[in-house]
mmCIF file of C-alpha atoms in Angstrom:
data_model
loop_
_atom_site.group_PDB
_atom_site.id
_atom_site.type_symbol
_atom_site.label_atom_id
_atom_site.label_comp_id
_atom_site.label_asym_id
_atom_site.label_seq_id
_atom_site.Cartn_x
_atom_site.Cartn_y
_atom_site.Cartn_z
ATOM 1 C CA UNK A 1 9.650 15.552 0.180
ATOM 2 C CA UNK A 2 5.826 15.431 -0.492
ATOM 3 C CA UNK A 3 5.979 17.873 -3.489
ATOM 4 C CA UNK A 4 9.019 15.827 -5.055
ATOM 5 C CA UNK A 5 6.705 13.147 -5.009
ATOM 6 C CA UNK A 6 3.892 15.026 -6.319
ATOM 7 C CA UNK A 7 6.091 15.584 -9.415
ATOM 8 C CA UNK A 8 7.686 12.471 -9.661
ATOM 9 C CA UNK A 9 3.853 11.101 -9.905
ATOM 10 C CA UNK A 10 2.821 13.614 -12.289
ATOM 11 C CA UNK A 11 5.944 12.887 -14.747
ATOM 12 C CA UNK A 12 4.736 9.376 -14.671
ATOM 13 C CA UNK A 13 1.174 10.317 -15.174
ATOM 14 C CA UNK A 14 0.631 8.743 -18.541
ATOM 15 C CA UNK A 15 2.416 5.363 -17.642
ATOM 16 C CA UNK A 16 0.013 5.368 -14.847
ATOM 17 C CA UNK A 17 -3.091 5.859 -16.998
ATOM 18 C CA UNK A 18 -1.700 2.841 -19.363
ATOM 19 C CA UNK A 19 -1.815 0.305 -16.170
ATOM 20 C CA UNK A 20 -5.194 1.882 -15.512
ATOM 21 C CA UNK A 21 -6.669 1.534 -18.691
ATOM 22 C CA UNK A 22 -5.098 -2.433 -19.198
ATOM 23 C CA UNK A 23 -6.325 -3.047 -15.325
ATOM 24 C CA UNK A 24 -10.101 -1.692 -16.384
ATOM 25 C CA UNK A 25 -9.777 -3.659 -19.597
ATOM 26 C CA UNK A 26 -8.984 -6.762 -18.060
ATOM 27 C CA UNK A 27 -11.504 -6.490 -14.864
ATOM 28 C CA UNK A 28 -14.435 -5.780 -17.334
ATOM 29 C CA UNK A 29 -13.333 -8.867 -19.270
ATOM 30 C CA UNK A 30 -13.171 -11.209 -16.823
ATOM 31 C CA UNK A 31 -15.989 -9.159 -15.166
ATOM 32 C CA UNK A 32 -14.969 -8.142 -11.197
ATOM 33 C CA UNK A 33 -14.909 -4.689 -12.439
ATOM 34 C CA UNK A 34 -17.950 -4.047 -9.859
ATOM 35 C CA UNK A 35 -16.320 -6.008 -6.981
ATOM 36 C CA UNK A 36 -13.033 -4.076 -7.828
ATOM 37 C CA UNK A 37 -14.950 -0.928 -7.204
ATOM 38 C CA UNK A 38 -16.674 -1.882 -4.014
ATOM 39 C CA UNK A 39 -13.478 -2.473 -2.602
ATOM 40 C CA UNK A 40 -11.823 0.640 -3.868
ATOM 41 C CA UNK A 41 -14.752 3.153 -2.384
ATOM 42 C CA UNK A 42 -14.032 1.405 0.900
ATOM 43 C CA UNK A 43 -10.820 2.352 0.493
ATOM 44 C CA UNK A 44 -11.457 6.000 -0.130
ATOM 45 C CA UNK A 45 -13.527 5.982 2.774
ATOM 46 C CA UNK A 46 -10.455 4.640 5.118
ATOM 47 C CA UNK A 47 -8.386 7.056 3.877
ATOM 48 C CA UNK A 48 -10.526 9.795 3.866
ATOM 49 C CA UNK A 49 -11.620 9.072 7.504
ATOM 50 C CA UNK A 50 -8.043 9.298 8.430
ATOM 51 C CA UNK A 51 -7.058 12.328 6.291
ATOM 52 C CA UNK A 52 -9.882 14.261 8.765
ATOM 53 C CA UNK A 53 -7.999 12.522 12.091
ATOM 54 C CA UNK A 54 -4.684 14.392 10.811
ATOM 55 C CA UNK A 55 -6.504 17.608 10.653
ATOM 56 C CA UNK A 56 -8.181 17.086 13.527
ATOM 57 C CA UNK A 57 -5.310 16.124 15.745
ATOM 58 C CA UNK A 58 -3.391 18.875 14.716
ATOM 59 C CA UNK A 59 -5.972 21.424 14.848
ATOM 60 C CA UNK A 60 -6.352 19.772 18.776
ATOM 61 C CA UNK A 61 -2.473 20.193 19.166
ATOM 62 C CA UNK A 62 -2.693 23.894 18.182
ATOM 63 C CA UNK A 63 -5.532 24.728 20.385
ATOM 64 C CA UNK A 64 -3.985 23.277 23.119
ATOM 65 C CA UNK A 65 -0.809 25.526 22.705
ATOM 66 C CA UNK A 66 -1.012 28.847 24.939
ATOM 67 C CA UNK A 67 -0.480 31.825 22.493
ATOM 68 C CA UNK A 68 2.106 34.522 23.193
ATOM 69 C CA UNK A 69 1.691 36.958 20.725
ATOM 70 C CA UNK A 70 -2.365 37.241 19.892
ATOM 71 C CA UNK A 71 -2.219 37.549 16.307
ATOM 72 C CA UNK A 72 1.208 36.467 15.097
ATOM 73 C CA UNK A 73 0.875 33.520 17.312
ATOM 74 C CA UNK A 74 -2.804 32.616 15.738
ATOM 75 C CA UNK A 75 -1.194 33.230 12.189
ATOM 76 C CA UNK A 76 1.213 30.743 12.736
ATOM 77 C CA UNK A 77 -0.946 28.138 13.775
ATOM 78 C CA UNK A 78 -3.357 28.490 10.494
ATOM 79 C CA UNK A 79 -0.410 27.847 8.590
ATOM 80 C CA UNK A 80 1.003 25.094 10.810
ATOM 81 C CA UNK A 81 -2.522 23.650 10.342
ATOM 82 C CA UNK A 82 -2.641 24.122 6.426
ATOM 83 C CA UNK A 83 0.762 22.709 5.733
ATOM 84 C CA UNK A 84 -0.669 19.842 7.800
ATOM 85 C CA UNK A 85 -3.573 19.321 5.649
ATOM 86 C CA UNK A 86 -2.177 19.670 2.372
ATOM 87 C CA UNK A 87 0.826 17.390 3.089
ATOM 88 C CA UNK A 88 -0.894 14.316 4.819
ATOM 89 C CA UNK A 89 -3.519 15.311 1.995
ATOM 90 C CA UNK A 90 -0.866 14.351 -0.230
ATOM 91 C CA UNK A 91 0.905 11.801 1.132
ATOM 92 C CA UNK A 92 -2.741 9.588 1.972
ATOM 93 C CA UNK A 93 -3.924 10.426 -2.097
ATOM 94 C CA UNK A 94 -0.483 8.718 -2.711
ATOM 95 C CA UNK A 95 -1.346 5.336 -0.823
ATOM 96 C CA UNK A 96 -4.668 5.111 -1.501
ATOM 97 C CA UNK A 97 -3.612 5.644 -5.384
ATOM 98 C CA UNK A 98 -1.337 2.479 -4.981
ATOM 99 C CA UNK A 99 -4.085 0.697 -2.538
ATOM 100 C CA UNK A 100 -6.599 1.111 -5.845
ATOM 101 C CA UNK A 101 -3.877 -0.502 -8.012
ATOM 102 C CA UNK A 102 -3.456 -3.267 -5.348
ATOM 103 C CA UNK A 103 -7.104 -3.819 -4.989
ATOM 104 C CA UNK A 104 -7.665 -4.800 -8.430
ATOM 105 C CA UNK A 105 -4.940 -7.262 -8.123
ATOM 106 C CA UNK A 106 -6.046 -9.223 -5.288
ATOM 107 C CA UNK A 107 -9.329 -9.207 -6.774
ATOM 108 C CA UNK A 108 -7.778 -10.421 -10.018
ATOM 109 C CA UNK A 109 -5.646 -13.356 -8.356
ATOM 110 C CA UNK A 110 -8.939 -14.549 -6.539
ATOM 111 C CA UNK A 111 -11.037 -14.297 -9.704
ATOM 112 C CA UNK A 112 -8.536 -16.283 -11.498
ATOM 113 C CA UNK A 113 -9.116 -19.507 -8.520
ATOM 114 C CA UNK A 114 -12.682 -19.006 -8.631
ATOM 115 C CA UNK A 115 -12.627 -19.195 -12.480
ATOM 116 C CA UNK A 116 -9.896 -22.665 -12.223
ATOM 117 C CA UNK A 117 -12.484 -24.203 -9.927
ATOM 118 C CA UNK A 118 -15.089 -23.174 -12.463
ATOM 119 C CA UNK A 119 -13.903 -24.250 -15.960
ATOM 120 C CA UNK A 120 -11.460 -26.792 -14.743
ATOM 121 C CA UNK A 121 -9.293 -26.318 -17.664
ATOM 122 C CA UNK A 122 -5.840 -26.981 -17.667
ATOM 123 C CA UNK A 123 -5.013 -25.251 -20.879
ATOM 124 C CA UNK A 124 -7.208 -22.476 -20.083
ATOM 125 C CA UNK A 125 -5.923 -22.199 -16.714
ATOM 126 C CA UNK A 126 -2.008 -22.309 -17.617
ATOM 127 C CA UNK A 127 -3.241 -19.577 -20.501
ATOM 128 C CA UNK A 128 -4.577 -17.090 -18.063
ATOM 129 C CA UNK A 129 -2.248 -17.576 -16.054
ATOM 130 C CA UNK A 130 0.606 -16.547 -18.045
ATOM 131 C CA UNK A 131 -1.662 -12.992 -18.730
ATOM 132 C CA UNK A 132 -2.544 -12.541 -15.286
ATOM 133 C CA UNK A 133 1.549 -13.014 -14.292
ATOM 134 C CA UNK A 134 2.708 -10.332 -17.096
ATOM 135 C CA UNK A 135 -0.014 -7.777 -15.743
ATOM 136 C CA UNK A 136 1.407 -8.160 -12.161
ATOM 137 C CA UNK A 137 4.764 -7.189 -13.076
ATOM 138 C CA UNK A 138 3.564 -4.694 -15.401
ATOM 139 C CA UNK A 139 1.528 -2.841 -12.470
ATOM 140 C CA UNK A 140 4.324 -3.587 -9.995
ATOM 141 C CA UNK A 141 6.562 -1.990 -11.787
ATOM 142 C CA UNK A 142 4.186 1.206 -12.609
ATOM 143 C CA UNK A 143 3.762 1.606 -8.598
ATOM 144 C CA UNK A 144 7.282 0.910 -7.854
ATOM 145 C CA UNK A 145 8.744 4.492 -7.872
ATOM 146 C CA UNK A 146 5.320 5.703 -5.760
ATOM 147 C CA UNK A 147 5.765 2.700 -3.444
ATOM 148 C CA UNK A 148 9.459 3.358 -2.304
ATOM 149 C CA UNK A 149 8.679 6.920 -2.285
ATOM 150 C CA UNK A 150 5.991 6.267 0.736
ATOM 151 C CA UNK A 151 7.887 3.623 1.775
ATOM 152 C CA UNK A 152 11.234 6.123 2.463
ATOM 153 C CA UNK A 153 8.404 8.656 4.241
ATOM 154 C CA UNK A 154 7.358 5.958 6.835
ATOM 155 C CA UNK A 155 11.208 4.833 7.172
ATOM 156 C CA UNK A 156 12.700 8.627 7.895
ATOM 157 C CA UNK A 157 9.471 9.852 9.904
ATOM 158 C CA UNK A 158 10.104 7.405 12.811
ATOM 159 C CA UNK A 159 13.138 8.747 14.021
ATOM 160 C CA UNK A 160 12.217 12.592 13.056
ATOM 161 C CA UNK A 161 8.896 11.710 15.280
ATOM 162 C CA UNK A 162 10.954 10.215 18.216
ATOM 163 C CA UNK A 163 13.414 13.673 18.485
ATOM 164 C CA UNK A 164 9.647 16.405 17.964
ATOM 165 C CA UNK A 165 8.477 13.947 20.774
ATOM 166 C CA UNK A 166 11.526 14.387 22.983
ATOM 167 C CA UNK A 167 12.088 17.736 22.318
ATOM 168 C CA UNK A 168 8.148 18.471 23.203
ATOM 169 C CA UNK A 169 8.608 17.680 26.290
ATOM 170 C CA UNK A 170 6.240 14.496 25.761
ATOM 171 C CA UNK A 171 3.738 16.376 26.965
ATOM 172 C CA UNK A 172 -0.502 15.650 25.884
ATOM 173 C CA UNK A 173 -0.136 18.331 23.339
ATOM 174 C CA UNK A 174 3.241 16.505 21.784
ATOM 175 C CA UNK A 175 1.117 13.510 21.218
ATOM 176 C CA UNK A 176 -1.383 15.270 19.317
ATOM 177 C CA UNK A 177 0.951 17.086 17.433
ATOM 178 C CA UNK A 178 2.544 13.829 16.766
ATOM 179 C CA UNK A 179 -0.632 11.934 15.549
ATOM 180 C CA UNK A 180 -0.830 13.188 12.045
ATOM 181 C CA UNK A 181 2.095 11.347 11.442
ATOM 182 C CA UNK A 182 1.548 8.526 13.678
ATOM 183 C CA UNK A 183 -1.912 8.295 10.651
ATOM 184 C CA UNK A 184 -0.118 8.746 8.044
ATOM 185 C CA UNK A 185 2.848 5.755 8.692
ATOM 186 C CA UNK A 186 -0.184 3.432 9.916
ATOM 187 C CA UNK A 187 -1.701 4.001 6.504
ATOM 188 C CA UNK A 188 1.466 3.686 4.310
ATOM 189 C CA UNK A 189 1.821 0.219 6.288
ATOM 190 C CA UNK A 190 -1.756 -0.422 5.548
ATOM 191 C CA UNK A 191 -0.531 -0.405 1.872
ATOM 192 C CA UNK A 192 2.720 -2.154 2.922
ATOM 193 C CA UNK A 193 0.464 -4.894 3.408
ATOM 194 C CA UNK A 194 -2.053 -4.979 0.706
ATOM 195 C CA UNK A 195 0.883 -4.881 -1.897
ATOM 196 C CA UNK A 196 2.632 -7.829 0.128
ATOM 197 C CA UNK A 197 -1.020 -10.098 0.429
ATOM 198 C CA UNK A 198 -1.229 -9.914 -3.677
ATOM 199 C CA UNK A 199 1.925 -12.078 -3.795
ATOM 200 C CA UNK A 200 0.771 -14.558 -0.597
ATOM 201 C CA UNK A 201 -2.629 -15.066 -2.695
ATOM 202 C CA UNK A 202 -0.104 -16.115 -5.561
ATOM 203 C CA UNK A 203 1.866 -18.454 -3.463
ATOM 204 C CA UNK A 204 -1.454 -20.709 -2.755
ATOM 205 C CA UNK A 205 -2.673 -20.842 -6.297
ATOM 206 C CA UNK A 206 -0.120 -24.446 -7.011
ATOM 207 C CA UNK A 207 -2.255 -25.700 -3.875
ATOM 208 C CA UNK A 208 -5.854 -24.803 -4.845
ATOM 209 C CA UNK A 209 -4.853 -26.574 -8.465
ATOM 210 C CA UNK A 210 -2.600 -29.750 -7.003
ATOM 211 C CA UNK A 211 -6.200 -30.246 -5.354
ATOM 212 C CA UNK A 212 -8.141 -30.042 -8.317
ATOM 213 C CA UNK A 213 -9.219 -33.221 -10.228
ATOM 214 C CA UNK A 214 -8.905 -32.380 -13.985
ATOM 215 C CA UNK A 215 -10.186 -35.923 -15.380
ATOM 216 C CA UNK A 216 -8.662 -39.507 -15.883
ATOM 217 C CA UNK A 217 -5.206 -39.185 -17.773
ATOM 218 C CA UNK A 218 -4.609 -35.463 -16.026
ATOM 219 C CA UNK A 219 -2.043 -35.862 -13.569
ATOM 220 C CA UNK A 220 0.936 -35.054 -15.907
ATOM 221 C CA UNK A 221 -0.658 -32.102 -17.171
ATOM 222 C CA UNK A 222 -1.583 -30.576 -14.000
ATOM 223 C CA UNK A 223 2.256 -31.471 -12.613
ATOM 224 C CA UNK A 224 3.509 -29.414 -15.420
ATOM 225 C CA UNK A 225 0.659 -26.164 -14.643
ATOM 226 C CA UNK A 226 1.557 -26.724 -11.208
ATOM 227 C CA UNK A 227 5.756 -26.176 -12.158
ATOM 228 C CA UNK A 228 4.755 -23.403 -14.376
ATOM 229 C CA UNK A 229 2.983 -21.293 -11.540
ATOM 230 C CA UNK A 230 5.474 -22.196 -9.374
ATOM 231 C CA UNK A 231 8.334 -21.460 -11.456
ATOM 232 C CA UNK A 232 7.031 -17.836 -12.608
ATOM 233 C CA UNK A 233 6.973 -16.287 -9.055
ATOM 234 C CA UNK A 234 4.517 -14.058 -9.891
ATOM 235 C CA UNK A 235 3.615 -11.675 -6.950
ATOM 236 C CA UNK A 236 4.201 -8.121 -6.305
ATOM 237 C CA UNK A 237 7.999 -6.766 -7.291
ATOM 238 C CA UNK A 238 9.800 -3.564 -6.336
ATOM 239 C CA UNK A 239 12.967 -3.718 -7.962
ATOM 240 C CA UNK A 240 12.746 -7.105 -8.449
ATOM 241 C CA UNK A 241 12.245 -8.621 -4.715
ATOM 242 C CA UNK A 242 9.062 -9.805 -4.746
ATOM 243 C CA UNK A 243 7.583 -8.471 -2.134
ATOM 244 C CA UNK A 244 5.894 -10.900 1.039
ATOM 245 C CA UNK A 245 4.341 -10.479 4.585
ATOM 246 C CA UNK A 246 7.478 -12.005 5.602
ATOM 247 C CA UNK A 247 9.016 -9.010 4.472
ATOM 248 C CA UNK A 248 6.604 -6.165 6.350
ATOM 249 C CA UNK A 249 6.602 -8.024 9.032
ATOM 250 C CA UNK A 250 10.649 -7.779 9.365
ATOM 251 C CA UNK A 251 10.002 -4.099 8.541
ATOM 252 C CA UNK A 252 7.625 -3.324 11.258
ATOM 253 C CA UNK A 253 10.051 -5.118 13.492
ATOM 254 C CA UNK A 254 13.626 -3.562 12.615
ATOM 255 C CA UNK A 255 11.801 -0.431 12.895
ATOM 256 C CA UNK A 256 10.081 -0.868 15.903
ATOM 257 C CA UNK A 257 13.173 -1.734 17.470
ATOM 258 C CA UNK A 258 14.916 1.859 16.730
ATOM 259 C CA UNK A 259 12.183 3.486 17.877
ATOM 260 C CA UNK A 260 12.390 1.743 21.115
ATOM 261 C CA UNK A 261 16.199 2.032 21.373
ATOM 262 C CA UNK A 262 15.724 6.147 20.272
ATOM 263 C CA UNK A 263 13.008 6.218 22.931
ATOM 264 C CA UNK A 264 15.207 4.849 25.543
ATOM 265 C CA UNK A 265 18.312 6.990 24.627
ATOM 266 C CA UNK A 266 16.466 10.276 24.271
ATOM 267 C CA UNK A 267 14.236 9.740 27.664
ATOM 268 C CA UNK A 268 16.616 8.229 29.860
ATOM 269 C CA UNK A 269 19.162 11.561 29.103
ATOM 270 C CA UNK A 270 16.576 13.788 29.976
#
């Protein structure tokens, strides 16, 4: 599943590089390109920090394992270790590539109050507005195919990590097995969430200008950029739902409750 991702993501490679190009563009112009990247290394270091906990829980998991054929036995495990590291190495470049594209967004939605507060502009405001809605949708739908793609992961590795638990005998070495992937989902949901905050920030953007005052003669005119933001539900999409914490919270929930009602199925049979 990882590698069809890998080459779904390199097919797409040059549509990616056009978002990243008209995302650098745009943060140098309105100039959070440097906050943008502060965030980002941050990032890098998260998901760095918990590319080493996969290894190192499974390398734990191995050791823990009593070998019963020396060599063959030890052979296994290097692989078993390997295939570890190279898939969750995969999977967490994956999310942290659509945590950089997210980053820049939230950056960009807060930039864009800060500068309303700033120029207190109505045409100005209405204008940038209408760019900073069409680059959403145009970065939303660049991420969309890698978003689902983790999203499916997290979705089919709950249940697949329920029946390796139960059929481990939930023993302490089953858990440590288990905790590369237990990483990996927390980090996909990690992303979940970033994507889904970008369109919150957008829903409290009418409020921050309704309490704005624009000058004697204004109200009108801020009504109608008030409409207009409201009206373009602009937010992150994936196949056109825009996406909310509503949403991943429902997720984590719905999920959460199969995992229970696997748990109880598989433990109580034993």
């Amino acid at each position: 599943v990882a590698s069809n991702m890998l080459l779904g993501v390199l097919r797409r490679q040059h549509v990616y590089e056009d978002t990243l190009r008209l995302l650098k563009a745009y943060s140098n112009l309105k100039g959070f390109n440097e906050i943008w990247e502060i965030h980002a290394c941050r990032d890098k270091v998260v998901v760095f920090l918990a590319w080493a906990t996969t290894v190192a829980l499974s390398s734990a998991g191995m050791m823990l394992q009593q070998p019963q054929d020396g060599q063959q036995v030890e052979i296994g495990q290097i692989v078993h270790m390997l295939a570890v590291a190279i898939l969750s190495g995969v999977l967490l470049w994956m999310t942290f590539c659509v945590l950089y594209f997210c980053r820049s967004l939230v950056v960009m939605v807060d930039m864009f109050s800060c500068d309303s507060v700033t120029i207190m502009d109505l045409g100005e405001t209405a204008n940038t507005w209408n760019v900073l809605q069409a680059i959403l949708r145009k970065a939303s739908a660049t991420m969309e195919l890698c978003f689902l793609s983790l999203v499916a992961v997290a979705v089919f590795t709950v249940p697949a990590m329920i029946l390796d638990f139960a059929s481990l005998g939930m023993e302490r070495k089953g858990v440590l097995l288990l905790g590369p992937c237990i990483v990996v989902i927390c980090s996909i949901l990690w992303m979940f969430s970033m994507a889904a905050l970008i369109t919150d920030k957008c829903t409290r953007v009418p409020a921050l200008i309704n309490s704005l005052n624009f000058g004697p003669g204004t109200e009108r005119s801020r009504q109608h950029t008030i409409d207009y933001i409201v009206s373009s539900a602009a937010g992150f999409y994936v196949c056109d739902a825009r996406l909310t914490t509503t949403m991943v919270f429902k997720f984590m929930y719905g999920w959460s409750v199969v995992a229970i009602g696997l748990s109880t199925k598989f433990f109580t049979d034993q």
